[in-house]
Structures are given as C-alpha cells and as structure tokens.
C-alpha cells in the first residue's frame, strides 16, 4: 500500500511538472500587455542595436515581463519599429512610469483588449484630434479631417471610448464618439432574404443584443469585460497562453495539496487502525497476542504459561483460547490480564 | 516569470523539502516515516503558496503580495503544525516545530535566492 502511494505520488509530481514544463516550451510568446509612449525623448537600446533609438510619442511597447532584481523593478519590453526591426530592452520601473504616465496611459488590465482592426469614418466636425493618450488630458498629436477613413486597433474604456489609430504618420488615440464604423457586412454580398447570418445580429443567451455594436466590437466581448469570470480575467490579463499556464499551475498545486492531504489521512488512519488492533488484539492484524504478552512478562511463571499456551492452543480459535472465557485469569500470578479481546 | 512558473514551483518545493528535512533530521526526527510526513506537508502547502502569491502579485501588486505571503505562511505553519500533531512525536510542540522548520526554509531560501540570482 505504501509503495503504491509513493509511486503514485512520485508519478503525479513528475508528470505534472514535466507536462507544464513542456507546455511552457511550446507556448507562444504573448505579451502581458501593451503600453504607449507618452513622454518625449524616451529611448531604448535593444540587444541588437548599438545606439539608442528615440521612440515617437504614442509608440506601442509590448510588455513581456515585470520582475525585481536587487530591489529594482524592471520591465522586459519589446518595441516594434516597423519592418523587421524589433528591439528588446529592459527599463526600470521608474523609467517606465516616467514614460507612460501611469494612471493615464496605462491601458493594461482595465480596458484595453486586442481586437481585430476596425475601419471607421470620422464624423465629428470639423475633424478629430489624435491625442497621446486615451483622454482629453493628453496633448494633441495630430488631426484627422472630417470624413477621413481611419483604422483603429485597440480600445480603451473610461468615461468614453478611445481607439488607438495611426493616421498620416501620427499615432495616438481618438475618441470613438466622433467616428462611425464601416460595417464589414457592407463589403460583402448581401445575404439572401430569409437566411441566417451568424455574427451580424441575433439572440444571445442572457440577453437580446446585436453581435456587432456601433464601434465594430462584439457585444459579447463588451459584456464579458463587465462580467468576466476568473478564467477570462486571468487569460484576459496575461494573454491566452500565459493565462492557461497559470491556471494549469494553480490546478496542479491544488491537486498536489489534495493528494498529499489524502495520503497523510490514509497513513494516519492505517496507523490508528493498527494501534487499535494492537490494543484490542485483532488477530487479523499483526499485533500483541496474549501469548506474546505472557511470553514477554517479567514473571517467569507467566512466561512459562505463555509458552505452554503458545504450544497448546491455536490463537485464532477462540474455543481453545484460555483467555477468551477468562478462566485462567486467576492463575496469572497476580499480573494484569492481557488486553481484552 | 509566468512562462517558468512550473519550474519555479519545482525549485521552491525542492529547496523547501531539502531544507526542512535537513533541519528536521538535525532536530531529532530520524525515522524515514516521519521525514516522509515532512515531505508530504510541504507538497501540500508549498506549491499552492507559491502560485497564490504569484497570482496576488500579478493582480494586486507588491503590497498585497507581502500581505498575502504573511497570511499564507501563517496558514502553512498552522496546517503543517496540525499534521505534525497527529503524525510526529517530538519533544517540541508540533506548531513550534512547524514554525521553526518554515522559518528556517523561508530565511535560508531568501539567502539562497540572493546568492543564486
């Protein structure tokens, strides 16, 4: 029993860690989140660059890791500068906070999600400002004239909704209150009358709303933003691959804890059972028999009696056991009786 | 960090088990069965503690990480003490034994981390 438990436990530990380790290796590299440069003069020195490159305002930075080394928090970031240029660099927490104006342009957990690219037309007169961050507190980075076509990629939800755009060489945020989304359906052939078109509109469990809202996003996503379950929150925060790894690790930890607890309970209960058996002389369990008791007694007369009993009476037959009916207790040399059966 | 979380869990568990079994052996727990209980209670508490503190650190930041670490360590000491109470016969109070073992592994772990990383 012990061997089986040990082997099982060892197998669980080895397999679980091996599984997750291999899962790690095969997992795609997914950024934890994205931030955007909001301060002029922010430069990075990538591992493949010999000089600093100054990043433009609004430049997207992919954050892959945050860690602490000798008391300083570092960010492991990647910068895509167009084409194949990709800079990996590390910045201290202080540098990053100076750069991204935390609290204003820190579109991490609370609002931004990656999405498909959305095409829209500017409807606000006389046009629309591009700002360095998703708020009117940020400076104006550029201007998009009325009726211009824009494509935005990310959204940020605060008091109103903002989209991340690139227009005329400027990148930044625009208010989505002043754009009109070009529905994808307009580009396709109109569906035949009476046919069902999935993804355009329809009933969704828990509510009746269109799949695609005014800004081109699935209502389901918006809904899940508000009422995310823990799984969605973790995967939403870390990206699907890292989120799943974290969840798997959590599940493994719980399984290990439960398994170890069960093994401890089993061992303790077996030990208790044996102790009880020893106390009550259960012949099915190896324990102190009356014969052992008599043989181990300090009284030589009792020892002799024990030897004779051992030879004369099979222990497992109560009929032949002189200690079952209590007849011999008085001849026990004044010693206490062996454990009751 | 998350990408290597399983390895971190394995590393933490190995270090903890080695340190705690070593200290337990020095403190007079010599039976293999009793040392097996030290191993089991660490498998019970350590990976869970590591994962939970990582999650708290990710979601709630550094301050809550330290708070959660303290709370979970106290919980681990209590849980391990409870197990020792029913499993290991030792001259020390089981909860005190658990506290000593956990403190030793915690502080030695800090020193090892400082040296290794």
Tab-separated table of C-alpha atoms in Angstrom:
chain	number	residue	atom	x	y	z
A	1	UNK	CA	0.000	0.000	0.000
A	2	UNK	CA	2.756	2.386	0.999
A	3	UNK	CA	4.722	1.543	-2.104
A	4	UNK	CA	1.704	2.151	-4.319
A	5	UNK	CA	1.027	5.504	-2.679
A	6	UNK	CA	4.680	6.528	-3.001
A	7	UNK	CA	4.836	5.539	-6.649
A	8	UNK	CA	1.552	7.317	-7.416
A	9	UNK	CA	2.658	10.469	-5.652
A	10	UNK	CA	6.012	10.456	-7.404
A	11	UNK	CA	4.289	9.890	-10.752
A	12	UNK	CA	1.870	12.768	-10.189
A	13	UNK	CA	4.668	15.138	-9.246
A	14	UNK	CA	6.976	14.171	-12.095
A	15	UNK	CA	4.260	14.082	-14.758
A	16	UNK	CA	2.640	17.318	-13.718
A	17	UNK	CA	5.857	19.295	-13.674
A	18	UNK	CA	7.045	17.692	-16.904
A	19	UNK	CA	3.742	18.463	-18.585
A	20	UNK	CA	3.754	22.112	-17.623
A	21	UNK	CA	7.429	22.486	-18.437
A	22	UNK	CA	6.832	21.184	-21.936
A	23	UNK	CA	3.722	23.312	-22.197
A	24	UNK	CA	5.895	26.293	-21.310
A	25	UNK	CA	8.384	25.475	-24.009
A	26	UNK	CA	5.735	25.136	-26.657
A	27	UNK	CA	3.768	28.162	-25.578
A	28	UNK	CA	3.831	31.120	-27.923
A	29	UNK	CA	5.349	34.276	-26.570
A	30	UNK	CA	2.495	36.526	-25.617
A	31	UNK	CA	2.963	39.974	-24.129
A	32	UNK	CA	1.481	40.613	-20.737
A	33	UNK	CA	0.044	43.842	-22.030
A	34	UNK	CA	0.802	46.908	-24.097
A	35	UNK	CA	1.683	50.422	-23.108
A	36	UNK	CA	2.201	53.502	-25.191
A	37	UNK	CA	4.908	56.128	-25.017
A	38	UNK	CA	3.557	59.399	-23.673
A	39	UNK	CA	6.764	61.332	-22.976
A	40	UNK	CA	9.156	62.875	-25.458
A	41	UNK	CA	12.740	61.695	-25.518
A	42	UNK	CA	12.069	58.111	-24.486
A	43	UNK	CA	14.877	55.998	-25.915
A	44	UNK	CA	15.590	52.310	-25.929
A	45	UNK	CA	18.745	50.361	-26.529
A	46	UNK	CA	17.880	46.966	-27.884
A	47	UNK	CA	20.030	43.902	-27.709
A	48	UNK	CA	20.518	44.095	-31.468
A	49	UNK	CA	21.302	47.819	-31.520
A	50	UNK	CA	24.484	49.643	-30.671
A	51	UNK	CA	22.851	53.006	-30.197
A	52	UNK	CA	19.789	54.407	-28.563
A	53	UNK	CA	16.676	54.842	-30.614
A	54	UNK	CA	14.288	57.582	-29.603
A	55	UNK	CA	10.715	56.426	-29.747
A	56	UNK	CA	7.922	58.640	-31.025
A	57	UNK	CA	5.029	59.601	-28.813
A	58	UNK	CA	2.306	57.011	-28.928
A	59	UNK	CA	4.717	54.214	-29.840
A	60	UNK	CA	3.356	50.868	-28.773
A	61	UNK	CA	5.502	48.877	-26.346
A	62	UNK	CA	4.818	45.228	-25.653
A	63	UNK	CA	5.487	44.331	-22.028
A	64	UNK	CA	6.575	40.733	-21.689
A	65	UNK	CA	7.611	40.577	-18.081
A	66	UNK	CA	7.978	42.583	-14.896
A	67	UNK	CA	10.460	41.411	-12.349
A	68	UNK	CA	12.543	42.617	-9.455
A	69	UNK	CA	16.316	42.479	-9.391
A	70	UNK	CA	18.243	43.708	-6.382
A	71	UNK	CA	15.322	45.771	-5.193
A	72	UNK	CA	14.638	47.464	-8.520
A	73	UNK	CA	11.621	46.595	-10.607
A	74	UNK	CA	12.312	46.016	-14.276
A	75	UNK	CA	10.137	45.776	-17.314
A	76	UNK	CA	11.039	43.455	-20.128
A	77	UNK	CA	9.702	45.214	-23.184
A	78	UNK	CA	9.731	44.763	-26.916
A	79	UNK	CA	9.386	47.584	-29.401
A	80	UNK	CA	8.368	47.093	-32.977
A	81	UNK	CA	9.622	49.903	-35.161
A	82	UNK	CA	8.185	48.748	-38.421
A	83	UNK	CA	9.510	46.162	-40.805
A	84	UNK	CA	11.574	43.540	-39.076
A	85	UNK	CA	13.058	45.918	-36.527
A	86	UNK	CA	12.271	44.658	-33.116
A	87	UNK	CA	14.046	45.945	-30.057
A	88	UNK	CA	14.137	44.086	-26.795
A	89	UNK	CA	15.123	46.096	-23.813
A	90	UNK	CA	14.766	46.392	-20.084
A	91	UNK	CA	13.615	49.516	-18.340
A	92	UNK	CA	13.425	50.221	-14.653
A	93	UNK	CA	10.054	50.822	-13.094
A	94	UNK	CA	10.879	54.493	-12.567
A	95	UNK	CA	11.831	54.966	-16.208
A	96	UNK	CA	8.683	53.274	-17.392
A	97	UNK	CA	6.452	55.215	-15.058
A	98	UNK	CA	8.004	58.454	-16.253
A	99	UNK	CA	7.419	57.343	-19.772
A	100	UNK	CA	3.925	56.088	-19.789
A	101	UNK	CA	2.298	58.322	-17.175
A	102	UNK	CA	0.821	55.551	-15.160
A	103	UNK	CA	-2.807	56.027	-14.365
A	104	UNK	CA	-3.498	57.880	-17.569
A	105	UNK	CA	-1.983	55.916	-20.365
A	106	UNK	CA	-1.619	52.618	-18.668
A	107	UNK	CA	-4.137	50.681	-20.634
A	108	UNK	CA	-3.434	47.309	-19.167
A	109	UNK	CA	-5.907	45.324	-17.156
A	110	UNK	CA	-8.835	47.602	-17.047
A	111	UNK	CA	-9.839	48.392	-20.519
A	112	UNK	CA	-7.692	47.664	-23.475
A	113	UNK	CA	-8.096	44.457	-25.266
A	114	UNK	CA	-6.546	43.488	-28.513
A	115	UNK	CA	-9.037	43.237	-31.252
A	116	UNK	CA	-9.346	42.993	-34.941
A	117	UNK	CA	-8.708	46.144	-36.887
A	118	UNK	CA	-11.804	48.288	-37.269
A	119	UNK	CA	-12.408	50.626	-40.180
A	120	UNK	CA	-14.280	53.835	-39.445
A	121	UNK	CA	-15.092	57.259	-40.868
A	122	UNK	CA	-14.564	60.465	-38.908
A	123	UNK	CA	-17.926	62.161	-38.427
A	124	UNK	CA	-17.066	64.835	-35.866
A	125	UNK	CA	-16.860	68.370	-37.283
A	126	UNK	CA	-14.505	69.830	-38.310
A	127	UNK	CA	-12.413	66.745	-37.700
A	128	UNK	CA	-10.926	64.741	-34.882
A	129	UNK	CA	-7.849	65.243	-32.736
A	130	UNK	CA	-5.335	62.490	-32.229
A	131	UNK	CA	-4.114	62.542	-28.661
A	132	UNK	CA	-1.115	60.975	-26.989
A	133	UNK	CA	-3.307	59.105	-24.558
A	134	UNK	CA	-6.910	57.958	-24.255
A	135	UNK	CA	-8.159	61.090	-22.536
A	136	UNK	CA	-8.624	64.790	-23.298
A	137	UNK	CA	-5.974	65.443	-20.643
A	138	UNK	CA	-3.374	64.411	-23.175
A	139	UNK	CA	-1.831	66.760	-25.682
A	140	UNK	CA	-2.887	66.768	-29.286
A	141	UNK	CA	-0.598	64.770	-31.523
A	142	UNK	CA	-2.355	65.262	-34.817
A	143	UNK	CA	-5.594	65.911	-36.615
A	144	UNK	CA	-7.859	63.813	-38.797
A	145	UNK	CA	-10.136	65.766	-41.178
A	146	UNK	CA	-13.857	65.133	-41.440
A	147	UNK	CA	-14.910	62.089	-43.490
A	148	UNK	CA	-11.406	60.582	-43.421
A	149	UNK	CA	-11.144	56.839	-43.212
A	150	UNK	CA	-9.229	55.579	-40.188
A	151	UNK	CA	-8.375	52.169	-38.831
A	152	UNK	CA	-8.125	51.601	-35.131
A	153	UNK	CA	-6.757	48.565	-33.419
A	154	UNK	CA	-7.158	48.841	-29.660
A	155	UNK	CA	-9.784	50.315	-27.443
A	156	UNK	CA	-9.675	51.859	-24.048
A	157	UNK	CA	-12.786	52.256	-21.971
A	158	UNK	CA	-13.023	55.038	-19.434
A	159	UNK	CA	-15.660	57.740	-19.292
A	160	UNK	CA	-15.879	57.469	-23.059
A	161	UNK	CA	-14.275	55.098	-25.518
A	162	UNK	CA	-10.999	55.595	-27.240
A	163	UNK	CA	-9.328	53.846	-30.123
A	164	UNK	CA	-5.660	53.613	-30.991
A	165	UNK	CA	-5.011	54.836	-34.529
A	166	UNK	CA	-2.246	55.533	-36.925
A	167	UNK	CA	-3.025	58.342	-39.365
A	168	UNK	CA	-0.782	60.479	-41.546
A	169	UNK	CA	2.355	59.324	-39.770
A	170	UNK	CA	0.884	60.114	-36.361
A	171	UNK	CA	-0.115	57.536	-33.843
A	172	UNK	CA	-2.321	58.085	-30.840
A	173	UNK	CA	-5.832	57.917	-29.520
A	174	UNK	CA	-9.103	59.206	-30.903
A	175	UNK	CA	-12.490	59.459	-29.271
A	176	UNK	CA	-14.804	56.858	-30.711
A	177	UNK	CA	-17.794	59.136	-30.109
A	178	UNK	CA	-16.880	61.005	-33.292
A	179	UNK	CA	-16.379	58.148	-35.696
A	180	UNK	CA	-18.746	55.859	-37.468
A	181	UNK	CA	-17.750	52.272	-38.014
A	182	UNK	CA	-17.929	50.897	-41.513
A	183	UNK	CA	-19.692	47.581	-41.017
A	184	UNK	CA	-17.899	44.661	-42.554
A	185	UNK	CA	-21.172	43.358	-43.923
A	186	UNK	CA	-21.314	46.275	-46.376
A	187	UNK	CA	-18.250	44.981	-48.142
A	188	UNK	CA	-19.766	41.572	-48.718
A	189	UNK	CA	-22.538	40.323	-50.877
A	190	UNK	CA	-25.898	40.911	-49.225
A	191	UNK	CA	-27.328	37.712	-47.791
A	192	UNK	CA	-30.286	36.065	-49.402
A	193	UNK	CA	-33.630	37.031	-47.945
A	194	UNK	CA	-34.617	34.848	-45.009
A	195	UNK	CA	-31.191	33.374	-44.480
A	196	UNK	CA	-29.494	33.447	-41.110
A	197	UNK	CA	-26.255	35.376	-40.973
A	198	UNK	CA	-24.236	34.444	-37.955
A	199	UNK	CA	-22.207	37.226	-36.397
A	200	UNK	CA	-24.373	40.082	-37.594
A	201	UNK	CA	-27.226	40.025	-35.172
A	202	UNK	CA	-29.230	37.613	-33.153
A	203	UNK	CA	-30.260	36.418	-29.749
A	204	UNK	CA	-27.514	35.632	-27.317
A	205	UNK	CA	-28.082	33.671	-24.157
A	206	UNK	CA	-28.813	36.042	-21.329
A	207	UNK	CA	-29.898	38.957	-23.446
A	208	UNK	CA	-31.014	40.131	-26.812
A	209	UNK	CA	-28.476	42.355	-28.419
A	210	UNK	CA	-26.623	42.759	-31.655
A	211	UNK	CA	-23.371	40.934	-32.054
A	212	UNK	CA	-21.660	43.940	-33.541
A	213	UNK	CA	-22.043	47.272	-31.797
A	214	UNK	CA	-21.575	50.786	-33.091
A	215	UNK	CA	-17.809	50.595	-32.728
A	216	UNK	CA	-17.440	47.307	-34.508
A	217	UNK	CA	-16.946	45.205	-31.401
A	218	UNK	CA	-18.739	42.107	-30.394
A	219	UNK	CA	-21.282	42.875	-27.719
A	220	UNK	CA	-20.279	39.604	-26.180
A	221	UNK	CA	-16.781	40.956	-25.583
A	222	UNK	CA	-18.150	44.091	-24.019
A	223	UNK	CA	-20.397	42.039	-21.833
A	224	UNK	CA	-17.533	39.772	-20.812
A	225	UNK	CA	-15.470	42.831	-19.951
A	226	UNK	CA	-18.051	43.752	-17.378
A	227	UNK	CA	-18.801	40.307	-16.014
A	228	UNK	CA	-15.680	38.309	-16.501
A	229	UNK	CA	-15.280	35.026	-14.730
A	230	UNK	CA	-11.883	34.319	-13.128
A	231	UNK	CA	-10.697	32.267	-16.100
A	232	UNK	CA	-11.475	35.076	-18.519
A	233	UNK	CA	-9.893	37.607	-16.192
A	234	UNK	CA	-6.636	35.691	-15.987
A	235	UNK	CA	-6.441	34.915	-19.683
A	236	UNK	CA	-7.539	38.458	-20.477
A	237	UNK	CA	-4.772	39.845	-18.316
A	238	UNK	CA	-1.941	37.597	-19.366
A	239	UNK	CA	-2.949	36.514	-22.802
A	240	UNK	CA	-4.346	33.069	-23.507
A	241	UNK	CA	-1.081	31.086	-23.335
A	242	UNK	CA	0.276	32.527	-20.110
A	243	UNK	CA	-3.166	32.592	-18.543
A	244	UNK	CA	-3.638	28.911	-19.260
A	245	UNK	CA	-0.185	28.117	-17.864
A	246	UNK	CA	-1.043	29.992	-14.680
A	247	UNK	CA	-4.351	28.178	-14.360
A	248	UNK	CA	-2.700	24.795	-15.008
A	249	UNK	CA	-0.085	25.545	-12.351
A	250	UNK	CA	-2.847	26.503	-9.923
A	251	UNK	CA	-4.737	23.294	-10.679
A	252	UNK	CA	-1.559	21.239	-10.208
A	253	UNK	CA	-0.867	22.935	-6.888
A	254	UNK	CA	-4.412	22.184	-5.719
A	255	UNK	CA	-4.153	18.565	-6.905
A	256	UNK	CA	-0.825	18.147	-5.120
A	257	UNK	CA	-2.259	19.634	-1.933
A	258	UNK	CA	-5.308	17.373	-2.056
A	259	UNK	CA	-3.225	14.283	-2.883
A	260	UNK	CA	-0.762	14.946	-0.083
A	261	UNK	CA	-3.630	15.518	2.352
A	262	UNK	CA	-5.323	12.277	1.306
A	263	UNK	CA	-2.057	10.336	1.628
A	264	UNK	CA	-1.470	11.783	5.099
A	265	UNK	CA	-5.031	10.905	6.137
A	266	UNK	CA	-4.617	7.355	4.794
A	267	UNK	CA	-1.320	6.828	6.596
A	268	UNK	CA	-2.683	8.253	9.848
A	269	UNK	CA	-5.852	6.178	9.661
A	270	UNK	CA	-3.876	2.990	8.906
A	271	UNK	CA	-1.613	3.750	11.829
A	272	UNK	CA	-4.617	4.352	14.078
A	273	UNK	CA	-6.212	1.129	12.917
A	274	UNK	CA	-3.066	-0.778	13.785
A	275	UNK	CA	-2.848	0.834	17.198
A	276	UNK	CA	-6.464	-0.033	17.873
A	277	UNK	CA	-5.879	-3.540	16.641
A	278	UNK	CA	-2.895	-3.818	18.922
A	279	UNK	CA	-4.972	-2.637	21.843
A	280	UNK	CA	-7.869	-4.998	21.153
A	281	UNK	CA	-5.854	-7.909	19.779
A	282	UNK	CA	-7.480	-8.240	16.427
A	283	UNK	CA	-5.951	-11.445	15.090
A	284	UNK	CA	-6.352	-10.280	11.517
A	285	UNK	CA	-3.725	-7.645	12.143
A	286	UNK	CA	-0.227	-8.375	13.342
A	287	UNK	CA	-0.332	-7.214	16.944
A	288	UNK	CA	0.360	-8.273	20.504
A	289	UNK	CA	-1.284	-11.586	21.126
A	290	UNK	CA	-1.995	-12.909	24.621
A	291	UNK	CA	0.824	-15.386	24.040
A	292	UNK	CA	3.262	-12.602	23.286
A	293	UNK	CA	2.060	-10.805	26.346
A	294	UNK	CA	2.629	-13.826	28.530
A	295	UNK	CA	5.971	-14.640	26.963
A	296	UNK	CA	7.208	-11.125	27.447
A	297	UNK	CA	6.029	-10.931	31.008
A	298	UNK	CA	8.614	-10.300	33.723
A	299	UNK	CA	7.156	-13.146	35.778
A	300	UNK	CA	8.875	-16.468	34.861
A	301	UNK	CA	5.797	-18.460	35.836
A	302	UNK	CA	3.675	-16.433	33.490
A	303	UNK	CA	6.309	-16.734	30.778
A	304	UNK	CA	6.166	-20.495	31.117
A	305	UNK	CA	2.420	-20.426	30.966
A	306	UNK	CA	2.647	-18.355	27.847
A	307	UNK	CA	4.997	-20.845	26.246
A	308	UNK	CA	2.675	-23.700	27.084
A	309	UNK	CA	-0.322	-21.791	25.803
A	310	UNK	CA	1.535	-20.991	22.637
A	311	UNK	CA	2.232	-24.636	22.072
A	312	UNK	CA	-1.103	-25.970	23.210
A	313	UNK	CA	-3.716	-23.582	21.889
A	314	UNK	CA	-4.078	-22.088	18.458
A	315	UNK	CA	-4.630	-18.410	18.960
A	316	UNK	CA	-7.117	-17.939	16.236
A	317	UNK	CA	-9.533	-20.464	17.663
A	318	UNK	CA	-11.425	-18.716	20.471
A	319	UNK	CA	-12.803	-22.005	21.704
A	320	UNK	CA	-9.333	-23.196	22.538
A	321	UNK	CA	-8.002	-19.937	23.800
A	322	UNK	CA	-7.981	-19.962	27.583
A	323	UNK	CA	-8.015	-16.177	27.725
A	324	UNK	CA	-11.310	-15.757	25.998
A	325	UNK	CA	-13.530	-17.102	28.729
A	326	UNK	CA	-11.401	-15.614	31.489
A	327	UNK	CA	-10.934	-18.941	33.266
A	328	UNK	CA	-7.220	-18.586	33.654
A	329	UNK	CA	-7.030	-15.040	34.847
A	330	UNK	CA	-6.879	-16.029	38.452
A	331	UNK	CA	-3.797	-18.165	37.747
A	332	UNK	CA	-1.968	-15.327	36.189
A	333	UNK	CA	0.393	-14.790	39.077
A	334	UNK	CA	-1.279	-11.561	40.067
A	335	UNK	CA	-0.257	-9.893	36.840
A	336	UNK	CA	-2.719	-7.730	34.990
A	337	UNK	CA	-4.597	-9.579	32.301
A	338	UNK	CA	-3.554	-9.233	28.713
A	339	UNK	CA	-5.537	-6.864	26.570
A	340	UNK	CA	-9.177	-7.780	26.265
A	341	UNK	CA	-10.248	-9.409	23.065
B	1	UNK	CA	8.084	34.653	-14.826
B	2	UNK	CA	4.778	33.012	-15.662
B	3	UNK	CA	6.397	31.130	-18.519
B	4	UNK	CA	8.678	29.453	-15.984
B	5	UNK	CA	6.159	29.159	-13.186
B	6	UNK	CA	6.203	25.370	-13.119
B	7	UNK	CA	9.990	25.359	-12.823
B	8	UNK	CA	9.787	27.999	-10.109
B	9	UNK	CA	7.281	25.814	-8.253
B	10	UNK	CA	9.582	22.805	-8.586
B	11	UNK	CA	12.603	24.819	-7.475
B	12	UNK	CA	10.785	26.238	-4.435
B	13	UNK	CA	9.416	22.838	-3.458
B	14	UNK	CA	12.802	21.134	-3.802
B	15	UNK	CA	14.609	23.786	-1.773
B	16	UNK	CA	11.926	23.771	0.914
B	17	UNK	CA	11.855	19.988	1.210
B	18	UNK	CA	15.656	19.694	1.365
B	19	UNK	CA	15.973	22.441	3.973
B	20	UNK	CA	13.048	21.305	6.129
B	21	UNK	CA	14.010	17.628	6.027
B	22	UNK	CA	17.577	18.591	6.908
B	23	UNK	CA	16.504	20.754	9.840
B	24	UNK	CA	14.001	18.097	10.958
B	25	UNK	CA	16.759	15.471	10.854
B	26	UNK	CA	19.053	17.683	12.898
B	27	UNK	CA	16.279	18.393	15.388
B	28	UNK	CA	15.891	14.689	16.104
B	29	UNK	CA	13.351	13.423	13.606
B	30	UNK	CA	15.244	10.424	12.308
B	31	UNK	CA	12.576	7.962	11.232
B	32	UNK	CA	12.008	7.737	7.499
B	33	UNK	CA	8.254	7.705	8.104
B	34	UNK	CA	8.396	10.983	9.995
B	35	UNK	CA	10.557	12.559	7.325
B	36	UNK	CA	8.001	11.355	4.784
B	37	UNK	CA	5.403	13.431	6.644
B	38	UNK	CA	7.670	16.470	6.418
B	39	UNK	CA	7.850	15.876	2.660
B	40	UNK	CA	4.092	15.406	2.352
B	41	UNK	CA	3.116	18.515	4.287
B	42	UNK	CA	5.417	20.550	2.088
B	43	UNK	CA	3.880	19.094	-1.055
B	44	UNK	CA	0.538	20.005	0.491
B	45	UNK	CA	1.344	23.652	1.188
B	46	UNK	CA	4.300	24.887	-0.823
B	47	UNK	CA	3.148	24.793	-4.484
B	48	UNK	CA	-0.197	26.303	-3.530
B	49	UNK	CA	1.503	29.077	-1.594
B	50	UNK	CA	3.857	29.852	-4.476
B	51	UNK	CA	1.105	30.002	-7.095
B	52	UNK	CA	-1.245	32.050	-4.936
B	53	UNK	CA	1.418	34.626	-4.092
B	54	UNK	CA	2.353	34.904	-7.775
B	55	UNK	CA	-1.295	35.487	-8.672
B	56	UNK	CA	-1.699	38.093	-5.939
B	57	UNK	CA	1.497	39.815	-7.071
B	58	UNK	CA	0.234	39.937	-10.645
B	59	UNK	CA	-3.248	41.120	-9.907
B	60	UNK	CA	-2.933	43.276	-6.829
B	61	UNK	CA	0.680	44.467	-6.729
B	62	UNK	CA	3.608	44.312	-4.372
B	63	UNK	CA	1.931	45.432	-1.144
B	64	UNK	CA	-0.733	42.743	-1.341
B	65	UNK	CA	1.961	40.251	-2.282
B	66	UNK	CA	3.709	40.800	1.054
B	67	UNK	CA	0.409	40.705	2.947
B	68	UNK	CA	-0.676	37.513	1.209
B	69	UNK	CA	2.754	35.968	1.757
B	70	UNK	CA	2.495	36.624	5.500
B	71	UNK	CA	-1.061	35.303	5.724
B	72	UNK	CA	-0.338	32.206	3.644
B	73	UNK	CA	2.878	31.444	5.543
B	74	UNK	CA	0.963	31.624	8.830
B	75	UNK	CA	-1.673	29.344	7.324
B	76	UNK	CA	1.016	26.924	6.161
B	77	UNK	CA	2.613	26.886	9.627
B	78	UNK	CA	-0.790	26.177	11.194
B	79	UNK	CA	-1.669	23.442	8.691
B	80	UNK	CA	1.719	21.769	8.984
B	81	UNK	CA	1.603	22.016	12.780
B	82	UNK	CA	-1.781	20.344	12.760
B	83	UNK	CA	-0.441	17.488	10.648
B	84	UNK	CA	2.650	17.106	12.840
B	85	UNK	CA	0.403	16.979	15.881
B	86	UNK	CA	-1.199	13.790	14.640
B	87	UNK	CA	1.806	12.235	12.962
B	88	UNK	CA	5.163	13.062	14.500
B	89	UNK	CA	6.135	12.532	18.102
B	90	UNK	CA	8.651	15.185	19.010
B	91	UNK	CA	9.769	16.833	22.203
B	92	UNK	CA	8.785	20.215	20.760
B	93	UNK	CA	5.232	21.420	20.390
B	94	UNK	CA	4.160	20.488	16.832
B	95	UNK	CA	3.228	24.065	15.980
B	96	UNK	CA	6.556	25.325	17.289
B	97	UNK	CA	8.302	22.637	15.253
B	98	UNK	CA	6.362	23.727	12.179
B	99	UNK	CA	7.228	27.376	12.855
B	100	UNK	CA	10.930	26.549	13.199
B	101	UNK	CA	11.009	24.468	10.028
B	102	UNK	CA	9.098	27.026	7.982
B	103	UNK	CA	11.117	29.955	9.282
B	104	UNK	CA	14.336	28.112	8.501
B	105	UNK	CA	13.238	27.293	4.963
B	106	UNK	CA	11.934	30.828	4.393
B	107	UNK	CA	15.079	32.623	5.516
B	108	UNK	CA	17.511	30.113	4.037
B	109	UNK	CA	15.501	30.390	0.808
B	110	UNK	CA	15.966	34.159	0.852
B	111	UNK	CA	19.725	33.719	1.299
B	112	UNK	CA	19.918	31.087	-1.456
B	113	UNK	CA	17.941	33.314	-3.813
B	114	UNK	CA	20.277	36.188	-3.080
B	115	UNK	CA	23.304	34.001	-3.857
B	116	UNK	CA	21.902	32.184	-6.891
B	117	UNK	CA	20.087	35.049	-8.591
